[in-house]
Coordinates of C-alpha atoms and ligand atoms in Angstrom, one line a residue:
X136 CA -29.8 193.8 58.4
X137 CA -32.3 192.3 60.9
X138 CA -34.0 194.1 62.8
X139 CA -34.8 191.3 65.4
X140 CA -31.8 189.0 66.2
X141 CA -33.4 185.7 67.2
X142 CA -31.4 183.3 69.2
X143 CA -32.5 180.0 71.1
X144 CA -30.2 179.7 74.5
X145 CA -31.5 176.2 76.1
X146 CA -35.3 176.5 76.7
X147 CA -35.1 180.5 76.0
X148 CA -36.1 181.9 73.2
X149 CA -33.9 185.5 73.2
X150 CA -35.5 188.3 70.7
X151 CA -33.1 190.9 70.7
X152 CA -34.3 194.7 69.1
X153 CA -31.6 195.6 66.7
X154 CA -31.9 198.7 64.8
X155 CA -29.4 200.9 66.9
X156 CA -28.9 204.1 65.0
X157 CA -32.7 204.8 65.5
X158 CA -32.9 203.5 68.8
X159 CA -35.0 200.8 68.0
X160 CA -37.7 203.0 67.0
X161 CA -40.7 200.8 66.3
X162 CA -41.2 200.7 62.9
X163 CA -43.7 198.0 61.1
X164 CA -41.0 196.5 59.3
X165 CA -39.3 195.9 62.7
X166 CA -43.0 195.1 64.7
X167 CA -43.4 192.2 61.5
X168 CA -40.2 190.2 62.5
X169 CA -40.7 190.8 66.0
X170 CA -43.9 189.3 65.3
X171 CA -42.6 186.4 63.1
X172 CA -39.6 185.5 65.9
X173 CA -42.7 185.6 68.4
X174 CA -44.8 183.2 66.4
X175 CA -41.5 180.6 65.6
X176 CA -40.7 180.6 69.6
X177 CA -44.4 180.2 70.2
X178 CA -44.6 176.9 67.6
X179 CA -40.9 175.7 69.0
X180 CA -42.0 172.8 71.7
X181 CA -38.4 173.3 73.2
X182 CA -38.9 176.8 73.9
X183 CA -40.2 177.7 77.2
X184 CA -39.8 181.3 77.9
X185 CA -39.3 184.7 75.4
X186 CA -36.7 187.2 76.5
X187 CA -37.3 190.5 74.6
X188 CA -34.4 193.1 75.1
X189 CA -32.5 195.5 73.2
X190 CA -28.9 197.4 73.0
X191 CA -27.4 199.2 76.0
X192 CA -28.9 202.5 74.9
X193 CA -31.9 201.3 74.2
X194 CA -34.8 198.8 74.7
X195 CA -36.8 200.7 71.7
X196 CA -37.4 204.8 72.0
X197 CA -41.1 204.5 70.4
X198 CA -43.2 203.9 67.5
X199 CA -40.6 205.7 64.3
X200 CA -42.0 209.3 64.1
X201 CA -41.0 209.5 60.4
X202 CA -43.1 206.4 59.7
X203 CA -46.1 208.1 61.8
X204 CA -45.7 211.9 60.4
X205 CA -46.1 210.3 56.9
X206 CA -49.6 209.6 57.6
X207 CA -52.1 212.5 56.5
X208 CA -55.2 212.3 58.4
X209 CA -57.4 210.5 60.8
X210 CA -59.2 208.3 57.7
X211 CA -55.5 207.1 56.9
X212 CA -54.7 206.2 60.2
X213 CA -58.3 204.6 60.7
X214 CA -57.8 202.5 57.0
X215 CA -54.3 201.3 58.1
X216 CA -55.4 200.7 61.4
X217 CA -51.8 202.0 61.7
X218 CA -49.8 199.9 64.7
X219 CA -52.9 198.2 66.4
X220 CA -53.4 195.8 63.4
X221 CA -50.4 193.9 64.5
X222 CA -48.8 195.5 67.7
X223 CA -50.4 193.3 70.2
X224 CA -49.0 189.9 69.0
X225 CA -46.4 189.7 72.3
X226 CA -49.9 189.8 74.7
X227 CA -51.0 186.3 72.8
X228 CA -48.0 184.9 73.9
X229 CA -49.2 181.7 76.0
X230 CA -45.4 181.4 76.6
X231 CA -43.9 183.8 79.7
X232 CA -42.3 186.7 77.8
X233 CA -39.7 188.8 79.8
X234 CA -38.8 192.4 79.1
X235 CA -35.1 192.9 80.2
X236 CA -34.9 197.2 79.2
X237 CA -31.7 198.6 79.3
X238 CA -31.5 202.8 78.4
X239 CA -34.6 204.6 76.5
X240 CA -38.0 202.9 77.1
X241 CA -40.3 205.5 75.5
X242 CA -43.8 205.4 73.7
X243 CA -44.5 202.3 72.3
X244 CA -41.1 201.1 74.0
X245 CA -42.9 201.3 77.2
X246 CA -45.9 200.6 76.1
X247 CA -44.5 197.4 74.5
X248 CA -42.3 196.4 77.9
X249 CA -45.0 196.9 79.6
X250 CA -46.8 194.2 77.1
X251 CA -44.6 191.6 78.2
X252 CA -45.7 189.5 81.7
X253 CA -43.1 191.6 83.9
X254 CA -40.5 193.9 83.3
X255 CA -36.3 193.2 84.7
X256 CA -34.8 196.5 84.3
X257 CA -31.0 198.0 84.7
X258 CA -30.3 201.0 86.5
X259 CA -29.7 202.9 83.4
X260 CA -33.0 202.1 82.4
X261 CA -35.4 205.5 81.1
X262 CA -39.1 204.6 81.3
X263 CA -42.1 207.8 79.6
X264 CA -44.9 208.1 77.7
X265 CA -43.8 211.4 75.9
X266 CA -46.3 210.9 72.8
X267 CA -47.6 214.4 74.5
X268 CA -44.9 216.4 73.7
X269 CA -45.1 215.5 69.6
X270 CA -48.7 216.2 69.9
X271 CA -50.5 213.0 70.1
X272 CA -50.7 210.6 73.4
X273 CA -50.3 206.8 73.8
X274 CA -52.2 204.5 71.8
X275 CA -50.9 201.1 72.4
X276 CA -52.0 201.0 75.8
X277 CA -49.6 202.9 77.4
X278 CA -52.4 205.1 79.5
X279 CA -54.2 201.7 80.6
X280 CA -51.1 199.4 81.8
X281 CA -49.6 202.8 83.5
X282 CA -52.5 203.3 85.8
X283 CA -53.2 199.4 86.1
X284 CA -49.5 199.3 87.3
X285 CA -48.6 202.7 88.8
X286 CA -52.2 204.2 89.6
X287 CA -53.9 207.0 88.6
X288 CA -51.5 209.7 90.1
X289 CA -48.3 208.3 88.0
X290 CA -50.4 207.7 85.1
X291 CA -51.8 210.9 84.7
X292 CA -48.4 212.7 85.7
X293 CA -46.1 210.3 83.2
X294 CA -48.7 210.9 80.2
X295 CA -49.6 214.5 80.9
X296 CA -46.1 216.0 81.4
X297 CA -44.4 213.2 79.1
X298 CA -41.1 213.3 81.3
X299 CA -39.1 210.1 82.1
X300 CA -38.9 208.2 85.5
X301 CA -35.6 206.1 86.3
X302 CA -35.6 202.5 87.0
X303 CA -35.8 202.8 90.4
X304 CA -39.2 204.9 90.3
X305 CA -40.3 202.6 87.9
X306 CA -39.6 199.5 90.6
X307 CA -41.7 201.7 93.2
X308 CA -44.4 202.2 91.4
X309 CA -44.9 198.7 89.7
X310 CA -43.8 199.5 86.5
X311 CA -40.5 197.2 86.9
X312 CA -40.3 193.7 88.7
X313 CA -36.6 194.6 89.5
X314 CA -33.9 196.5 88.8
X315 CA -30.1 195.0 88.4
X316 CA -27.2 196.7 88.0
X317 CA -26.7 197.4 84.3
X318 CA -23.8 195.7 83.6
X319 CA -25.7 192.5 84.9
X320 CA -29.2 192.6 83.5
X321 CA -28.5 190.5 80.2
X322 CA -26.9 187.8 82.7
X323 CA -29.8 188.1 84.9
X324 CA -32.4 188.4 83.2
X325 CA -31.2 185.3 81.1
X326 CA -31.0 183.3 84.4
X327 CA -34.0 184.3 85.2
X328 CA -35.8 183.1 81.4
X329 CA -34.0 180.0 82.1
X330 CA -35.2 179.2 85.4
X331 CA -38.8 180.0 84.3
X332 CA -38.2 177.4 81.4
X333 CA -37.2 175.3 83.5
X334 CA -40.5 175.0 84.9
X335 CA -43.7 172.9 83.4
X336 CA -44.5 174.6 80.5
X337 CA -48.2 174.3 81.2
X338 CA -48.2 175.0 84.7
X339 CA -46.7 178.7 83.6
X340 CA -49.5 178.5 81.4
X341 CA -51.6 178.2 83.9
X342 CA -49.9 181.0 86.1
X343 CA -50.2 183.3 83.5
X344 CA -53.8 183.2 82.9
X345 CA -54.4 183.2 86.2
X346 CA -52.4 186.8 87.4
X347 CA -54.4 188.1 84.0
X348 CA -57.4 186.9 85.3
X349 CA -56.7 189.5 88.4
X350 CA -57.1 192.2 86.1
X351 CA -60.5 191.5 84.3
X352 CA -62.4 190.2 87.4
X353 CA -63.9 189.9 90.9
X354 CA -61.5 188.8 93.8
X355 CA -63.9 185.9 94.0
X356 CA -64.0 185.4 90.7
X357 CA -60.2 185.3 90.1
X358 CA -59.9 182.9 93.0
X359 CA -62.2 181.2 92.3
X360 CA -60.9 180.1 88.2
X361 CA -57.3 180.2 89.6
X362 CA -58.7 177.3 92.3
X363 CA -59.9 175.6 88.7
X364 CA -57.0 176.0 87.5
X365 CA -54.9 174.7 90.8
X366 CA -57.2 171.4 90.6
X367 CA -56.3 171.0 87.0
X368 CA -52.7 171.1 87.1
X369 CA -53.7 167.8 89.1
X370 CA -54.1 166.2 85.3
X371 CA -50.4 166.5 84.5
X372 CA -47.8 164.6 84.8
X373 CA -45.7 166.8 86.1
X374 CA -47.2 167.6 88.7
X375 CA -47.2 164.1 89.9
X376 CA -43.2 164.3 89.0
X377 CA -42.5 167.5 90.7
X378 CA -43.6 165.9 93.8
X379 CA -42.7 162.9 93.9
X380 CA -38.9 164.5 92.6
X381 CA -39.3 166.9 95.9
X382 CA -39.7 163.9 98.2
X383 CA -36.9 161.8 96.3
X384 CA -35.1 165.0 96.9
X385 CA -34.3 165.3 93.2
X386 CA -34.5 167.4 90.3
X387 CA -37.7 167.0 89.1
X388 CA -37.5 166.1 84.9
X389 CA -40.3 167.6 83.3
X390 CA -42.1 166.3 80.4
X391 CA -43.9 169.9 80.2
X392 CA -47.5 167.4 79.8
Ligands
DAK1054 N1 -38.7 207.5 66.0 C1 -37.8 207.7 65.0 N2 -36.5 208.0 65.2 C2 -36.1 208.1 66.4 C3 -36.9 207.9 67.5 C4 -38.3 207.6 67.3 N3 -39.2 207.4 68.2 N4 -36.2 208.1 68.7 C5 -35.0 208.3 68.3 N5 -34.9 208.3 66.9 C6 -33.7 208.6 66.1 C7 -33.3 210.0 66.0 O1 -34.1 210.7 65.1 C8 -31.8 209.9 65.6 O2 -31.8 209.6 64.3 P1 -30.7 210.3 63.3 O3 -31.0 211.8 63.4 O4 -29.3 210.0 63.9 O5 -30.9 209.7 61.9 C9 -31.4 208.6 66.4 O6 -32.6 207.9 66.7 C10 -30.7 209.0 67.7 O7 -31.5 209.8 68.4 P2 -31.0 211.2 69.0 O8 -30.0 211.8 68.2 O9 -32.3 212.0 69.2 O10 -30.4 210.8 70.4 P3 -30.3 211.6 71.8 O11 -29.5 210.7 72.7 O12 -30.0 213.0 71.5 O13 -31.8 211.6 72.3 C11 -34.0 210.6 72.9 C12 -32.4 210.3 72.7 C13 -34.6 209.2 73.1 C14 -34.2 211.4 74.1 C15 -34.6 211.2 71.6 O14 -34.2 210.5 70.5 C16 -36.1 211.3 71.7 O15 -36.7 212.1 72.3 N6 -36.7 210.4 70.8 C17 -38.1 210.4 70.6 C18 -38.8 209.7 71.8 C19 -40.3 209.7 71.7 O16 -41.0 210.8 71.5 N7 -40.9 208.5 71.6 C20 -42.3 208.4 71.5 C21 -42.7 208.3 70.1 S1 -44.5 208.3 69.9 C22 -50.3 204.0 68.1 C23 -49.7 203.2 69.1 C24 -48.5 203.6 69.7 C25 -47.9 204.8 69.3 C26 -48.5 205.6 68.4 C27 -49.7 205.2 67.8 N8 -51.5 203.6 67.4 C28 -52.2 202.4 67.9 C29 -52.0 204.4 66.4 C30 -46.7 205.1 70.0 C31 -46.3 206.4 69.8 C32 -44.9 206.7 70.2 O17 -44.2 205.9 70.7

């Protein structure tokens, strides 16, 4: 059985978590074809935005504790560089990667949401960092993208007491871009993917490196490469087309160059 279910819908490129009895517990033969669906929709020219979701229970309730309690010691975790060796491929993404997290976010689940460029979450979403209670904490950068997000006061409370926030906490405090009712995210969020494919493919490019650039620099700095970055979108054609379409008042017809 897979345990990613790859579909292309349009410009979107829809990755869907499939292991159900475990909760889509993150295991590595699940992170590899996460990683390989990631890759294809990366390569595929007519894809122009990753949605990454799960089932209606879950978006994925962790790393798979049976895989991790298997592992002896802190050498053996160290040698297999368990996790880190190939759990970051979704923050590579050049392409815009959407989270849409129905149910249990937990662990890695929210560490891996939290991964993608913003988060569209149903009510019945469950976000925590609970790797306290089984006696470890998070280490896929759950404890960084919390407090960049939420602050120091949520971070510390979510990853010292391990408990779960709803969706709606999780919109307050910057975890979540929006919540929709559950029985509507997949539409949503799909819309939403589309609309953003819809786009210049290099100008979301652009936009994305530029909102990442707010985390690693100086306001002046960011503003600064994201004025760079406004002058070069100048270069492209469809910027000359986006124009020009808004003026013709047309739909501008990208050529994503
Ligand atoms: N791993 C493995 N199996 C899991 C799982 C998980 N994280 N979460 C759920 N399952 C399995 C259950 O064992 C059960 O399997 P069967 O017994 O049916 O075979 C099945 O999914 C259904 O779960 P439950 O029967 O428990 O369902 P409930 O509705 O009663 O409870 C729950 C749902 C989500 C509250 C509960 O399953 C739960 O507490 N799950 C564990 C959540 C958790 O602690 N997650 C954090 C895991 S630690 C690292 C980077 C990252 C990480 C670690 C290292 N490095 C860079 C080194 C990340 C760590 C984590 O994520």
């Amino acid at each position: 059985m897979a345990l990613v279910l790859a579909e292309n819908i349009g410009r979107v490129a829809l990755l869907r978590l499939n292991r159900p009895k475990k909760l889509n517990a993150l295991n590595a033969a699940l992170i590899g074809e996460l990683n390989a669906a990631l890759d294809k929709a990366e390569a595929d020219e007519k894809i122009g935005a990753i949605l990454l979701t799960g089932n209606e229970r879950a978006f994925a309730a962790g790393a798979d504790i049976g895989e991790m309690e298997k592992i002896k010691n802190y050498a053996e975790v160290c040698e297999e560089n368990l996790i880190t060796r190939d759990w970051e491929r979704v923050t590579q993404c050049r392409k815009p990667v959407i989270a849409a997290v129905s149910g249990y976010a937990l662990g890695g689940g929210c560490e891996l949401a939290m991964m993608c460029d913003f988060v569209l979450a149903g009510t019945d979403a469950m976000f925590s960092q609970p790797e306290i209670i089984i006696g470890t904490m998070p280490g896929a950068g759950g404890s960084q993208r919390f407090a960049r997000a939420a602050g120091k006061a949520k971070a510390m409370e979510m990853c010292l007491s391990g408990r779960m926030m709803d969706a709606k906490e999780a919109e307050r405090c910057g975890i979540v871009a929006r919540v929709v009712p559950a029985g509507s995210l997949q539409r949503v969020a799909l819309e939403t993917a589309q609309k953003i494919a819809s786009h210049s493919l290099p100008v979301a490019r652009m936009i994305k490196e530029s909102v990442n650039a707010a985390f690693e620099t100086h306001l002046s700095a960011g503003v600064q490469f994201e004025r760079r970055l406004f002058h070069s979108t100048f270069a492209l054609a469809d910027r000359a087309e986006g124009m020009r379409a808004f003026l013709q008042k047309r739909k501008p017809k990208f050529k994503h160059k």
